[in-house]
Coordinates of C-alpha atoms and ligand atoms in Angstrom, one line a residue:
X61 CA 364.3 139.9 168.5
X62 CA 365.0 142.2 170.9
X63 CA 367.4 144.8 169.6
X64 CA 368.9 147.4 171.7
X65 CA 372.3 150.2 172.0
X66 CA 373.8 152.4 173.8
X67 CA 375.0 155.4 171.9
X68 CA 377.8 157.5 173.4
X69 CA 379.3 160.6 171.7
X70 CA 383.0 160.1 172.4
X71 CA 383.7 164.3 173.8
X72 CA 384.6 163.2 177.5
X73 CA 385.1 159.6 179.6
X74 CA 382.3 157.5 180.5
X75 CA 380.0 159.3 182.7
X76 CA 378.7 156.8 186.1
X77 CA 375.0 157.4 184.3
X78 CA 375.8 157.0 181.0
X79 CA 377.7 153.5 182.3
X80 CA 374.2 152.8 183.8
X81 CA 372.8 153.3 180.3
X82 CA 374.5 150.9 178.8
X83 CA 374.4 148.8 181.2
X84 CA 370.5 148.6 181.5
X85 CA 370.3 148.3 177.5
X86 CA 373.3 145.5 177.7
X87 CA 370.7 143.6 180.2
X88 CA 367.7 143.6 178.8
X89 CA 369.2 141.8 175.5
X90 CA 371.4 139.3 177.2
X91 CA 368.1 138.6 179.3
X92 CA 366.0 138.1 176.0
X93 CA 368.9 136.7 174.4
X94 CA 368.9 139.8 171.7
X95 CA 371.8 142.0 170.6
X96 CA 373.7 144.8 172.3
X97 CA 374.9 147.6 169.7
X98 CA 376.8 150.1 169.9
X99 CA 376.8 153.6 167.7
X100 CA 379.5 156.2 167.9
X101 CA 377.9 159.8 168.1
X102 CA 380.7 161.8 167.0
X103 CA 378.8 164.0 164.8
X104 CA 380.5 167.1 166.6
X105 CA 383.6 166.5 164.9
X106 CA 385.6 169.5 167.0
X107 CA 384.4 167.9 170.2
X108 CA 384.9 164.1 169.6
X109 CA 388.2 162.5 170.2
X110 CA 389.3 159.0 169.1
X111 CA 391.2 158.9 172.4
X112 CA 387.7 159.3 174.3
X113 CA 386.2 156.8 172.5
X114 CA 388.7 154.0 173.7
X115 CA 388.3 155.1 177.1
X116 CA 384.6 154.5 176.8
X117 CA 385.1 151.3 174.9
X118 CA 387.8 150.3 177.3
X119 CA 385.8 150.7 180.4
X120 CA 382.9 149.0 179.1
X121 CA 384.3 145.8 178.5
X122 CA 385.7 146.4 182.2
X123 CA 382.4 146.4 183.5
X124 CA 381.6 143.1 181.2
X125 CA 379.4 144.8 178.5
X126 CA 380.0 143.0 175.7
X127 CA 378.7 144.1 172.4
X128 CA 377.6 142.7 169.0
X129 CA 377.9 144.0 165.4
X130 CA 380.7 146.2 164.8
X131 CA 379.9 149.6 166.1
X132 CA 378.3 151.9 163.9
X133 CA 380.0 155.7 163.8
X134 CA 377.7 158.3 163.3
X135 CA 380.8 160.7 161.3
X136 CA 380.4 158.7 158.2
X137 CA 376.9 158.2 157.8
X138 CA 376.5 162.1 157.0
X139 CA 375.5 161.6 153.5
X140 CA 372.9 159.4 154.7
X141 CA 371.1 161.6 156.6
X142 CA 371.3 164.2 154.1
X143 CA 369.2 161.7 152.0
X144 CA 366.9 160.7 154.6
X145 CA 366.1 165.1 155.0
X146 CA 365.6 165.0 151.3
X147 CA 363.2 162.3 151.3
X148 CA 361.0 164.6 153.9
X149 CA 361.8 167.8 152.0
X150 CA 360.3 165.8 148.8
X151 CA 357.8 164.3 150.7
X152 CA 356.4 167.7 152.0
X153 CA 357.4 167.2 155.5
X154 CA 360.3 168.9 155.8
X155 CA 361.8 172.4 154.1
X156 CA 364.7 174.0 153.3
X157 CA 366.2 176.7 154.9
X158 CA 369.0 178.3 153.4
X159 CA 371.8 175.1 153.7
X160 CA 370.0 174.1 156.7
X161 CA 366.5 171.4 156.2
X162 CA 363.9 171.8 158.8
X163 CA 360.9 169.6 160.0
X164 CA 357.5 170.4 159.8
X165 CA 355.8 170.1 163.1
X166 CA 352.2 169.0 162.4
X167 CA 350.0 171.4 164.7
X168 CA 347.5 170.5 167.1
X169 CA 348.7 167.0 167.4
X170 CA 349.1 165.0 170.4
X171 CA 352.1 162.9 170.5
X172 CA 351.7 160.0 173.5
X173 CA 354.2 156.9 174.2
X174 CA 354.1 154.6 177.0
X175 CA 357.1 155.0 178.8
X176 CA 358.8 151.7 179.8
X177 CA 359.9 153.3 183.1
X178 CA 357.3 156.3 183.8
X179 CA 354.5 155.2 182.2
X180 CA 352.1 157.1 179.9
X181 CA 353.6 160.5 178.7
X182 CA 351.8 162.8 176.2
X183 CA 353.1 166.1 174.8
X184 CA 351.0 168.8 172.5
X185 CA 352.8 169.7 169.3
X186 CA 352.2 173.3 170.1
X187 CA 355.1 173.3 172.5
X188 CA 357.5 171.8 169.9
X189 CA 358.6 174.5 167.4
X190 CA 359.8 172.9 164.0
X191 CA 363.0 171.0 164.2
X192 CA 366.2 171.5 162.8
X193 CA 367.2 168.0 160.4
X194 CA 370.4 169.0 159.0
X195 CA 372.1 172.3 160.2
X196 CA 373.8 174.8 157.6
X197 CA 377.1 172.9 158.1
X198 CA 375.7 169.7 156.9
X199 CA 375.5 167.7 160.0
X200 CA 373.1 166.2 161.5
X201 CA 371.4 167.2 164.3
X202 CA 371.0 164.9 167.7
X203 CA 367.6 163.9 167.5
X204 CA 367.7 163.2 163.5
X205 CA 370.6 161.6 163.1
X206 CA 369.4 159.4 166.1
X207 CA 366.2 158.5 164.6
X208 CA 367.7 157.6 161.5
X209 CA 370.4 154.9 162.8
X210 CA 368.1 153.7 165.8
X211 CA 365.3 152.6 162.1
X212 CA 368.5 152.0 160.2
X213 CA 369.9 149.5 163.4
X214 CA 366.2 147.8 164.1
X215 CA 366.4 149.2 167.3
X216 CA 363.5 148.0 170.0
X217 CA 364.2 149.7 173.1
X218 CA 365.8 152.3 173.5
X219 CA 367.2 153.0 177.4
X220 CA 368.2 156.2 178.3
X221 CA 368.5 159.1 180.8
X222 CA 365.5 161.5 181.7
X223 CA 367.4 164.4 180.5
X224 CA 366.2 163.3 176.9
X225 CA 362.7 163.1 177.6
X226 CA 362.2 166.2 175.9
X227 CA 363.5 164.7 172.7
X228 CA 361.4 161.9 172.6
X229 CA 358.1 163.3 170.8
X230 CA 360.0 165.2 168.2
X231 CA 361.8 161.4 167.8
X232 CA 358.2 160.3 167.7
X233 CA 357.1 162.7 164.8
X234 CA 360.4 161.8 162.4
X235 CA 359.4 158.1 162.9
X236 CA 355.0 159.0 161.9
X237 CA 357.2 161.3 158.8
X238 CA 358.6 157.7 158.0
X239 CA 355.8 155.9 158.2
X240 CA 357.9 153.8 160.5
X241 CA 357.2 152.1 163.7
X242 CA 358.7 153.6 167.2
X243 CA 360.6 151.6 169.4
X244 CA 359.5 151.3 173.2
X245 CA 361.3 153.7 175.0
X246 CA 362.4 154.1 178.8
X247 CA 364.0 157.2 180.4
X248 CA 366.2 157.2 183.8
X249 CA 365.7 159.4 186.5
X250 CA 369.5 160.8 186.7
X251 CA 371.7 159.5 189.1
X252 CA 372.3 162.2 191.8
X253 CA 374.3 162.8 194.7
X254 CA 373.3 161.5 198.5
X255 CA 372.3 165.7 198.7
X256 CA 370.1 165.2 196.3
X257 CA 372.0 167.7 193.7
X258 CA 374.0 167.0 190.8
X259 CA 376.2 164.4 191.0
X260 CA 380.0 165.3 191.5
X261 CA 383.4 164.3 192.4
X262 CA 382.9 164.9 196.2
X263 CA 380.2 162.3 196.1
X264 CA 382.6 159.9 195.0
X265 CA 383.5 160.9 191.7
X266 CA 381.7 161.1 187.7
X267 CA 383.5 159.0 185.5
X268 CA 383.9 154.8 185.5
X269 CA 387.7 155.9 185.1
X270 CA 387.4 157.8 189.0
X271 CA 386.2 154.2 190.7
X272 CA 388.4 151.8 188.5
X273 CA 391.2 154.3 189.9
X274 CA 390.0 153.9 193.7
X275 CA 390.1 150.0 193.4
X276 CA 386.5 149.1 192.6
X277 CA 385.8 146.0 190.8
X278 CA 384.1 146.0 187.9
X279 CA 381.6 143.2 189.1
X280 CA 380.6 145.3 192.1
X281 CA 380.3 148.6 190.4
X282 CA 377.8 146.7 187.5
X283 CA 376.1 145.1 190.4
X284 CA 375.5 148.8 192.3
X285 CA 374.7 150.3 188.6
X286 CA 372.1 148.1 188.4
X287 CA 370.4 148.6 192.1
X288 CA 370.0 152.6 190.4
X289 CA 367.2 151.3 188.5
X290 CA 366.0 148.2 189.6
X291 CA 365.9 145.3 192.3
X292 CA 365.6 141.7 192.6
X293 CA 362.0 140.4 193.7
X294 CA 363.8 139.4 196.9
X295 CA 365.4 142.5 197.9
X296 CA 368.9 141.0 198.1
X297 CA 371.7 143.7 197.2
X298 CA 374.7 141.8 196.5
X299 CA 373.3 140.0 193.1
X300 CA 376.3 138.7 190.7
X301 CA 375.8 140.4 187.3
X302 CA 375.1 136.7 185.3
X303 CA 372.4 136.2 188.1
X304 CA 370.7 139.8 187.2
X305 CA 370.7 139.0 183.7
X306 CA 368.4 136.0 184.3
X307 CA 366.3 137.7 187.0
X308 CA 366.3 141.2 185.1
X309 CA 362.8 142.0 184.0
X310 CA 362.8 145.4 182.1
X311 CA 358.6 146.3 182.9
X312 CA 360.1 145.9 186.7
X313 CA 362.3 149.3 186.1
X314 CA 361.6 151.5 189.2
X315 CA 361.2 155.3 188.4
X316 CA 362.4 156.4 192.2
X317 CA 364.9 159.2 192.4
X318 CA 368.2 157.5 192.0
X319 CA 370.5 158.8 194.7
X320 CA 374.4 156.9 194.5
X321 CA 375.3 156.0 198.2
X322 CA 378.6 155.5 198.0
X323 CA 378.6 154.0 201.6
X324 CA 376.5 150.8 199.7
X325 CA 378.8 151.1 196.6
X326 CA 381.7 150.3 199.2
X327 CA 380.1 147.7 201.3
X328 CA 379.0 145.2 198.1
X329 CA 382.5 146.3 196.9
X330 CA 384.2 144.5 199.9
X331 CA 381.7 141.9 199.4
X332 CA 383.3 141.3 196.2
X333 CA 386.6 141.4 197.5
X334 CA 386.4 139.3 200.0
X335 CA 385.1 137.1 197.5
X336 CA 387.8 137.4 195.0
X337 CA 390.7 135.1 193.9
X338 CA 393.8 136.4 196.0
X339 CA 395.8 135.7 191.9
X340 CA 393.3 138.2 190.5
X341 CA 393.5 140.9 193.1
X342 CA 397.9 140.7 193.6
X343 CA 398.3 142.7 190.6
X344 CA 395.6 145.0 191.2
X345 CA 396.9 145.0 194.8
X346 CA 400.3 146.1 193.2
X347 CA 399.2 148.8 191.0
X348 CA 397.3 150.4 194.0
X349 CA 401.1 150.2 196.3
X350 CA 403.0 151.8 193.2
X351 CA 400.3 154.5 192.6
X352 CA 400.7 155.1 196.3
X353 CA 404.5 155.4 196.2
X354 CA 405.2 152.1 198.2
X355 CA 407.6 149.9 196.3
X356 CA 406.6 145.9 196.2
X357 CA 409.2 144.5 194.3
X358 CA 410.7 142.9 196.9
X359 CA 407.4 141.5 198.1
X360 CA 406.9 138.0 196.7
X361 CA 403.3 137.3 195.4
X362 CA 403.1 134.3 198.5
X363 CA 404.3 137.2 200.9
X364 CA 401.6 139.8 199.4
X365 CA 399.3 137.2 199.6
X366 CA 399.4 136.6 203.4
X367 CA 399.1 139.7 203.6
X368 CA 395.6 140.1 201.7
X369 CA 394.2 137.4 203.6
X370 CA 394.8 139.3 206.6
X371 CA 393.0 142.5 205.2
X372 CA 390.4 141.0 202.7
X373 CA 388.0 141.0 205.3
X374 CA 388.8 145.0 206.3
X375 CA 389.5 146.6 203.4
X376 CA 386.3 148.1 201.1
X377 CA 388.3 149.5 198.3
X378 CA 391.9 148.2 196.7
X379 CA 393.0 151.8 197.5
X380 CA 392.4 151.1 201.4
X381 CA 395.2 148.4 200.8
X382 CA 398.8 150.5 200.6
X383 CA 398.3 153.0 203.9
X384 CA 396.4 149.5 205.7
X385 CA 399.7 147.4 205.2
X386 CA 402.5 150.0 205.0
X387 CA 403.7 148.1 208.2
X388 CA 404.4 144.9 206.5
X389 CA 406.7 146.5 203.9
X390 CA 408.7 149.2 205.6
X391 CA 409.9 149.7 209.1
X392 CA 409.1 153.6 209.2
X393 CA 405.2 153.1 209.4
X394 CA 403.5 155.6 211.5
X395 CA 402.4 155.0 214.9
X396 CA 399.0 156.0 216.0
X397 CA 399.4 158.7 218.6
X398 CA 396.2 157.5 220.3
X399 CA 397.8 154.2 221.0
X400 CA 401.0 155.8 221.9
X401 CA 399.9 155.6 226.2
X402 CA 400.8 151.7 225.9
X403 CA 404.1 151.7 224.8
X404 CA 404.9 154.6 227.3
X405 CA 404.5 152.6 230.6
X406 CA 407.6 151.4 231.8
X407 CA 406.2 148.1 232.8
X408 CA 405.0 147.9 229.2
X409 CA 408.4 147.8 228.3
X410 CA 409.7 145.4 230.4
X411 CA 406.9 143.0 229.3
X412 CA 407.9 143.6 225.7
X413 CA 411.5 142.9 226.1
X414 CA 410.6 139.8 228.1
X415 CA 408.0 138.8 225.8
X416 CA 410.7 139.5 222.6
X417 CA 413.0 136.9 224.2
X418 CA 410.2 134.5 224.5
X419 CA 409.3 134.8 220.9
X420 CA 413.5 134.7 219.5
X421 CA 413.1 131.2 220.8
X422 CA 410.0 129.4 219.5
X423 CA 410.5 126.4 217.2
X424 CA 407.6 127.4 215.2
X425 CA 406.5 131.3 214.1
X426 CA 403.0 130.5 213.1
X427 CA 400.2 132.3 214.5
X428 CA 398.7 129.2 216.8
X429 CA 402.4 128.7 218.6
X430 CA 402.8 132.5 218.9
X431 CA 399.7 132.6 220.7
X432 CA 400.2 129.6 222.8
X433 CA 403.8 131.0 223.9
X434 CA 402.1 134.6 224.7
X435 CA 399.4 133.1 226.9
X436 CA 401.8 131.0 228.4
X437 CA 403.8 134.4 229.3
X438 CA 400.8 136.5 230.7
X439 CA 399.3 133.3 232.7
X440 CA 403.0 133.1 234.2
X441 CA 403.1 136.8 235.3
X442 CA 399.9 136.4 236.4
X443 CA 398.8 139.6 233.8
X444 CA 395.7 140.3 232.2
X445 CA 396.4 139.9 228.0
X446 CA 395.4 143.1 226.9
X447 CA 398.5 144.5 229.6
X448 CA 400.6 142.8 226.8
X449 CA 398.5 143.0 223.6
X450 CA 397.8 146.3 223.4
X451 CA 401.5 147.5 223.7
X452 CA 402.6 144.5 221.8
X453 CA 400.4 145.5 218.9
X454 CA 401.5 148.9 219.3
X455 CA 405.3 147.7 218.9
X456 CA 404.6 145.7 215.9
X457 CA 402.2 147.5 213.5
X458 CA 402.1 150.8 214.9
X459 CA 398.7 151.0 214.9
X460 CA 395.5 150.3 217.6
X461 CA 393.4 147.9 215.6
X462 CA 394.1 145.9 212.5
X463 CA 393.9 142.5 211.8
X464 CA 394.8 140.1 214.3
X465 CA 397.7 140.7 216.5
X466 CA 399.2 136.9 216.7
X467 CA 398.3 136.3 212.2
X468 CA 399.8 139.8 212.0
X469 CA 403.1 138.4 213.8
X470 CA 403.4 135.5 211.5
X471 CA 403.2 137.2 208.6
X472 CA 405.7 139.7 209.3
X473 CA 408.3 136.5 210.8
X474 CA 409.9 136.3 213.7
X475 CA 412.8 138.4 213.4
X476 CA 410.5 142.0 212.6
X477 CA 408.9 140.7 215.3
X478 CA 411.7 140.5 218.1
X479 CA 413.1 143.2 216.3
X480 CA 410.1 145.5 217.0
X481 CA 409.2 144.4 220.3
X482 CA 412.9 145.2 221.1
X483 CA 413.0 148.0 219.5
X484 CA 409.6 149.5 221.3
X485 CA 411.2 148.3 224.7
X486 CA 414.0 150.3 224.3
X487 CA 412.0 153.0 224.1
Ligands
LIG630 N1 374.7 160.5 172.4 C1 373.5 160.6 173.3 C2 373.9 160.8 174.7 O1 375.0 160.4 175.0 C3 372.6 159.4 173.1 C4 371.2 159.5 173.6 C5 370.4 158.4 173.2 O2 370.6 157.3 173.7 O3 369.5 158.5 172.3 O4 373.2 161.3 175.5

């Protein structure tokens, strides 16, 4: 059975690479139908914080990892790998070194794996000097401690970034000191920046925490994760995580420079949203208004709601939602100076008090009367529309575009409406 983990060490949030990790891992056993484990490196005990570690764990089950087995914690298992140097040191493999127990690099070896990601890789023991097991303090080092749990947890696969690469022989050799089987293992290329350098915040940010903030969902961050390492057969982008897991093949793992476009990330994000239950996204919807200082108590959930189905289409982020729709909350919304020109023309005005009166006395305010009543009023004056649309979408949203100017007018009710339009008219 396929056993797999992802092993972070809880000194800082979760990393948008190390959430790929995991993510990979997660796949390939909900694919095979194996088990997803986790293990706590907090073998730096200065450096690792409990408060850390529930951000990571916390964000993980916000992408939908889920994980079997309790999770192993690396900080009490220190007596083990004492042990497990001491069986080396009896064995001849390994030496002491003051408080510190080294390993024995054989010479003139060559250690080769077949990469599940970059193929065949071999590396001559000369270029590895002999490695520390346990340090003077008594803890572990990376690369024991991990080879020691990953045998301990019947780890498979092991999924993880290029940057341990390097590791991977010397991982090799402990396992040949055992007498124990390697797992397969498959390194990443890192995830950089469009520019092709390190990825920061000014490509979109580091940290799961970052895009949660800027109103991803989960279900489309998983879904771009998973395009930074591998594709569907079909080419199709916008691939529901449960579909990946039964299409996800882990030999089909592409080792191509993996470059985040956060343009893409944004699009299948406003896939998702457009896809999403209006109930799920209201108090997501809220959180985003409050965190942008726009109070929506007074907004009903049915009112907010309306309002969402007008920008679902339009918005690629929840965080596009506040400065979007600040016109259907508040009266002192911004107008765009570029679509200022239409409300300054004096016939403008006159067509927007007119058309105000029309619209105080409609029996219905929904959006197919408001735009029977305004064709009525243009076709009377013999006026093109956009004479009257452009200034009348001026007067009610402020703004040059949006969503549509007669399912704008409904939502906001007929007396913001006439209000506006008055308002606007009387200059
Ligand atoms: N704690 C290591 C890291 O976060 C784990 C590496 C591994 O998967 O072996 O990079």
């Amino acid at each position: 059975m396929v056993r797999v983990r992802f092993a972070p060490s809880p000194t800082g949030f979760l990393h948008i690479g190390s959430a790929r990790t995991a993510l990979f891992n997660w796949l390939h056993a909900r694919h095979t139908g194996g088990r997803f484990l986790l293990r706590v490196e907090d073998t730096d005990l200065k450096r690792s914080e409990s408060r850390f570690l529930d951000e990571i764990l916390e964000d993980l089950r916000w992408l939908g990892l889920d994980w079997d087995e309790e999770p192993l914690f690396q900080s009490r298992r220190f007596d083990v790998y004492r042990a497990k140097a001491e069986e080396l040191v009896a064995a001849g493999k390994a030496y002491r070194d003051g408080d510190a127990v080294l390993f024995r690099v054989p010479p003139s070896r060559t250690v080769a794996y077949d990469d599940i990601v970059h193929g065949r890789i071999t590396v001559e023991t000369e270029a590895i000097k002999d490695q520390v097991l346990i340090k003077s303090d008594g803890s572990p080092t990376y690369n024991f401690s991990c080879v020691v749990d990953d045998a301990h947890m019947g780890i498979t696969h092991i999924l993880r970034g290029d940057d341990h690469i390097s590791n991977t022989p010397k991982q090799i050799l402990f396992y040949e000191a055992f007498g124990l089987e390697p797992p397969r293992f498959g390194h990443m290329p890192l995830i950089l920046g469009s520019d092709g350098s390190k990825l920061s915040k000014r490509h979109g940010g580091v940290s799961v925490e970052e895009y949660k903030k800027e109103g991803f969902l989960p279900e489309a961050l998983a879904n771009y994760l998973v395009l930074l390492g591998w594709m569907p057969r079909d080419g199709r982008e916008v691939v529901p995580l449960e579909e990946i897991v039964r299409l996800f093949d882990i030999s089909e793992m592409n080792d191509v420079q993996a470059k985040f476009d956060l343009q893409k990330l944004r699009w299948i994000n406003g896939e998702y949203i457009m896809k999403a239950e209006n109930s799920r996204l209201l108090p997501l919807l809220r959180a985003q208004l409050a965190a942008a200082g726009q109070d929506s108590a007074a907004a009903t959930d049915d009112r907010l709601s309306k309002v969402l189905d007008l920008y679902k289409v339009r918005i690629k982020t929840l965080s596009e939602f506040p400065a979007m729709t600040d016109l259907f909350f508040r009266d002192d919304y911004a107008l765009e100076p570029e679509g200022l020109k239409h409300l300054e023309k004096p016939e403008s005005r006159e067509y927007l008090a007119a058309l105000a009166d029309r619209l105080a006395t409609l029996s219905a305010f929904d959006h197919a009367s408001i735009e029977t009543a305004f064709r009525a009023f243009v076709e009377e004056r013999g006026l093109k529309a956009g004479q009257v649309i452009h200034p009348a979408r001026m007067a009610v949203s402020g703004r040059t575009k949006g969503a549509g100017l007669f399912e704008m007018m409904e939502v906001l009710g007929r007396d913001r409406v006439v209000e506006r339009l008055r308002r606007a008219a009387h200059g």
